[in-house]
Coordinates of C-alpha atoms and ligand atoms in Angstrom, one line a residue:
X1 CA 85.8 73.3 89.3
X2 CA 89.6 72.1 89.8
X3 CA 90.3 68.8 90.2
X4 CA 92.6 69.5 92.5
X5 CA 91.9 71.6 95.5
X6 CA 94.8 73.9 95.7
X7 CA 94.5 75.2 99.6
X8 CA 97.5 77.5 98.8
X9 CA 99.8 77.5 102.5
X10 CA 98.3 73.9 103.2
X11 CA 100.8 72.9 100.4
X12 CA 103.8 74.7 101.5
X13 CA 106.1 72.5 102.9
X14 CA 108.6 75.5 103.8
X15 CA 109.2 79.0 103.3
X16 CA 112.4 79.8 101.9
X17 CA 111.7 83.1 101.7
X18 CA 109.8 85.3 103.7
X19 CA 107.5 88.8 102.9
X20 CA 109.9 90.7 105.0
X21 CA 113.1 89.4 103.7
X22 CA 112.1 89.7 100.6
X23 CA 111.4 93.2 100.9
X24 CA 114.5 94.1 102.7
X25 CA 116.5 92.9 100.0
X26 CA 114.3 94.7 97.4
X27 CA 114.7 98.2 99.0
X28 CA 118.7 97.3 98.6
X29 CA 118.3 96.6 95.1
X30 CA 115.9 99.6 94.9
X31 CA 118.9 101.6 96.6
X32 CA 121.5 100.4 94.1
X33 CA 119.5 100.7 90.7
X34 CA 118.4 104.3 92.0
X35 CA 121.9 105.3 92.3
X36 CA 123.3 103.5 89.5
X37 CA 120.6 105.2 86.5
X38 CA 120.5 108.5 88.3
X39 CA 119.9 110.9 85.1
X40 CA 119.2 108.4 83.1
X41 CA 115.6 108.0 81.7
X42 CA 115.2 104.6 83.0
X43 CA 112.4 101.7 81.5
X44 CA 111.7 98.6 83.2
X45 CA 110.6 95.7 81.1
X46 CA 109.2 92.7 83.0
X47 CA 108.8 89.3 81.4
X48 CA 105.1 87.7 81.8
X49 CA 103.9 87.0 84.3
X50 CA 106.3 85.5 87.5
X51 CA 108.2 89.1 87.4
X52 CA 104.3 91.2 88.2
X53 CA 104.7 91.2 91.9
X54 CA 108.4 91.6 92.0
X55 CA 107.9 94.6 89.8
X56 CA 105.1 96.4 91.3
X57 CA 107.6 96.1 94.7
X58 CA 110.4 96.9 92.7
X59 CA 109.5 100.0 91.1
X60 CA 108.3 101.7 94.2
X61 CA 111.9 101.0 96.1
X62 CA 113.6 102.9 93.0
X63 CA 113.8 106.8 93.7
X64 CA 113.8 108.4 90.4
X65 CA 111.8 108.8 87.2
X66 CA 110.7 105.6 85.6
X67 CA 108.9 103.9 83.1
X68 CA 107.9 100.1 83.3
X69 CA 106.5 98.1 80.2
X70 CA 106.5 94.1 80.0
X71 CA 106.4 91.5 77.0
X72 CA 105.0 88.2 76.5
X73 CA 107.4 85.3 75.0
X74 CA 107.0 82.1 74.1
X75 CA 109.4 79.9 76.4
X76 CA 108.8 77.0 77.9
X77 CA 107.4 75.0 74.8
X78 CA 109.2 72.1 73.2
X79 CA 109.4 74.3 70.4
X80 CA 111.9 77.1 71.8
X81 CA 114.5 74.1 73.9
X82 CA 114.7 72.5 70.3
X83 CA 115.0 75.4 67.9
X84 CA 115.7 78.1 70.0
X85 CA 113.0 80.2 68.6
X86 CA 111.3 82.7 70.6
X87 CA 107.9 84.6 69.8
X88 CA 106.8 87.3 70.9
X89 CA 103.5 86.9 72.5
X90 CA 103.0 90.4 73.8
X91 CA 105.3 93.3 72.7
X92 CA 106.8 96.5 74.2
X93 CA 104.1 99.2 73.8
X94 CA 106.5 102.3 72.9
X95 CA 110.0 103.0 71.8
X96 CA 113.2 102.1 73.8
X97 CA 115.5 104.0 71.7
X98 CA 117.6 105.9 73.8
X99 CA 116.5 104.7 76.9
X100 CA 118.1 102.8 79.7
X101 CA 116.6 99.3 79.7
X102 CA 116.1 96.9 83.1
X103 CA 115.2 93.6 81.6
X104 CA 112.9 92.2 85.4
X105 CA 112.7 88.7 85.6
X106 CA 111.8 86.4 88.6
X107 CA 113.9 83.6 88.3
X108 CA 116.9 82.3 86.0
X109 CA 117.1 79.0 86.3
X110 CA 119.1 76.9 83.4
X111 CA 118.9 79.9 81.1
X112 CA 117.5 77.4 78.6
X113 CA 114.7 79.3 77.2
X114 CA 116.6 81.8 75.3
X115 CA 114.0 84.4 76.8
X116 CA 117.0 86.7 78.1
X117 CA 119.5 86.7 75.4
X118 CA 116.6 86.7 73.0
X119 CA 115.2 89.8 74.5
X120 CA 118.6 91.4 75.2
X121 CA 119.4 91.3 71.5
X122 CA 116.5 92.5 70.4
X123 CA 116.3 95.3 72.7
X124 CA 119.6 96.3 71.8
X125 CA 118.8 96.2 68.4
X126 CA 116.1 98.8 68.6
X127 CA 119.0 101.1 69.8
X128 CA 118.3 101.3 73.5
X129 CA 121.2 102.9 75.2
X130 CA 122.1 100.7 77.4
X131 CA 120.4 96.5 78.6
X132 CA 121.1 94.9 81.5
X133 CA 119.1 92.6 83.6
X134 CA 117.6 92.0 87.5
X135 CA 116.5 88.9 88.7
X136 CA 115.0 88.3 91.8
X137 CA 116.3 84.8 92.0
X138 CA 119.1 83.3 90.6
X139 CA 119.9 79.2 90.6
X140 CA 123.2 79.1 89.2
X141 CA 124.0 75.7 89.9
X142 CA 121.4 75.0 86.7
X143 CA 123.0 77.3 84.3
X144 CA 123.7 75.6 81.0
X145 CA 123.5 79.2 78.8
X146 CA 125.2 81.6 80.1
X147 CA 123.2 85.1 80.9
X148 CA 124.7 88.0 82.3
X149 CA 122.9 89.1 85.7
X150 CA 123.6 92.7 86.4
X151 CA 121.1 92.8 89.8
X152 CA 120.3 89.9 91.3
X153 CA 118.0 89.9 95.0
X154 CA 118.7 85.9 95.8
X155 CA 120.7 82.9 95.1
X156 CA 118.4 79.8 95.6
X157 CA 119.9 76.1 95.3
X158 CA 118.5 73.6 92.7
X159 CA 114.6 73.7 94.3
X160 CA 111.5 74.6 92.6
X161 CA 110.5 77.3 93.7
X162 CA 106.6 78.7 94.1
X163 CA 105.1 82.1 95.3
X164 CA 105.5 85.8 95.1
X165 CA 105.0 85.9 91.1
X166 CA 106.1 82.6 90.6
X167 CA 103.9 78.9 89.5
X168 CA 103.6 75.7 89.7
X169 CA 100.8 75.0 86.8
X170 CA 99.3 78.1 87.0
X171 CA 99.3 78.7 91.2
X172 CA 100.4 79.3 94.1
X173 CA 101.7 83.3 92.1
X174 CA 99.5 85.2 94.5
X175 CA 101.3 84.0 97.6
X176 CA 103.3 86.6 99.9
X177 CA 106.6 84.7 100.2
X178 CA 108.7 81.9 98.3
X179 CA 108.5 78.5 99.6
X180 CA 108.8 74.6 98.6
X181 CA 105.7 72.8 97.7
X182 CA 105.0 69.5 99.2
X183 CA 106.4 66.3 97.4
X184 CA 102.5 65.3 97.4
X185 CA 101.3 68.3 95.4
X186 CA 103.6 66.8 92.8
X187 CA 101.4 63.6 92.8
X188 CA 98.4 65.3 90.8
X189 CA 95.1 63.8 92.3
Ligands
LIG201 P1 115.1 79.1 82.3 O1 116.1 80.0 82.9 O2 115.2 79.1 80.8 O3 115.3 77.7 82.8 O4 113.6 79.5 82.6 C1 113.3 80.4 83.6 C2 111.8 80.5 83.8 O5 111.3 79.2 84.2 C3 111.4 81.4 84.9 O6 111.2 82.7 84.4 C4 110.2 80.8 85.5 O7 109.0 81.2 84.8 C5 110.4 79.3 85.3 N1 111.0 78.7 86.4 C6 112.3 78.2 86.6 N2 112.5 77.7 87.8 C7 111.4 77.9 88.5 C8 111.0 77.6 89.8 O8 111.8 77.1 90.7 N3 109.7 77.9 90.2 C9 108.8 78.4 89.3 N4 109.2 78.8 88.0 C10 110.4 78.5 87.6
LIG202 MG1 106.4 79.7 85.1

């Protein structure tokens, strides 16, 4: 049993975002990445777990061949701010030599974690022929390590965010749209 009963919309305070824009903007980027890798052979590679829902929309909004893989990294423990090492947790199942790369995330917030550049370089260095990167959200005014965005569906201000993929401890992924918890969900209890 949870301590804390977690009743989901009850602890929205507002939606910033809502199913339908959301998806709008998604068919644009869908639109764009189709055109841009047209003959190329294509392979998403989402980031566990806030970028599953973004990327099961995602992929079926892009019009030509694909293939979609994700990893697991180690990123938000004390560890990786102070020594800027990243593991991987979970690792790409086949080769990406040759092949097009769409780093997926769902939100790049103070670019802190390394994850990206980490993963970029790596990436790269298993000779992929090309890496760029799609965010669904972008909160620039947190920057503080630079990472190139090559898509990006939304700029957000400095809010924590919840829903559609993205947590707070663990919830609140599985809801439809992206909205602001209550300051009292914050309290714990
Ligand atoms: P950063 O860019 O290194 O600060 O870390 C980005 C990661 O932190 C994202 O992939 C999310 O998992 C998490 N994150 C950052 N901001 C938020 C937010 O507003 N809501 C939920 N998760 C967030
Ligand atoms: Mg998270």
């Amino acid at each position: 049993m949870l301590s804390h009963t977690y009743n989901l919309e009850d602890d929205i305070a507002k939606v910033l975002l809502s199913e339908d824009r959301i998806a709008g903007r998604i068919a644009e980027l869908g639109e764009e990445i189709t055109r841009d890798y047209a003959g190329k052979d294509l392979m998403l590679v989402g980031i566990l777990k806030g970028c599953s829902l973004f990327m099961a929309d995602l992929v079926r909004q892009i019009k030509i061949p694909l293939a979609y893989d994700f990893v697991a990294v180690s990123s938000y423990g004390a560890d990786t701010k102070t020594s800027g090492v990243v593991r991987i947790l979970k690792d790409l199942d086949e080769s990406v030599e040759s092949k097009h790369v769409l780093i997926v995330e769902d939100i790049i917030d103070t670019g802190l974690t390394l994850r990206l550049s980490y993963l970029l370089d790596n990436i790269r260095a298993r000779r992929a022929a090309s890496v760029k990167v799609c965010t669904l959200l972008d909160k620039p005014s947190r920057r503080r390590v630079e990472v190139p965005v090559d898509y990006r569906g939304f700029t957000v201000e400095d809010q924590f965010v919840v829903g559609y993929g993205m947590d707070y401890q663990g919830r609140y992924r599985s809801l439809p749209f992206i909205g602001l918890l209550k300051p009292e969900v914050y309290g714990g209890g």
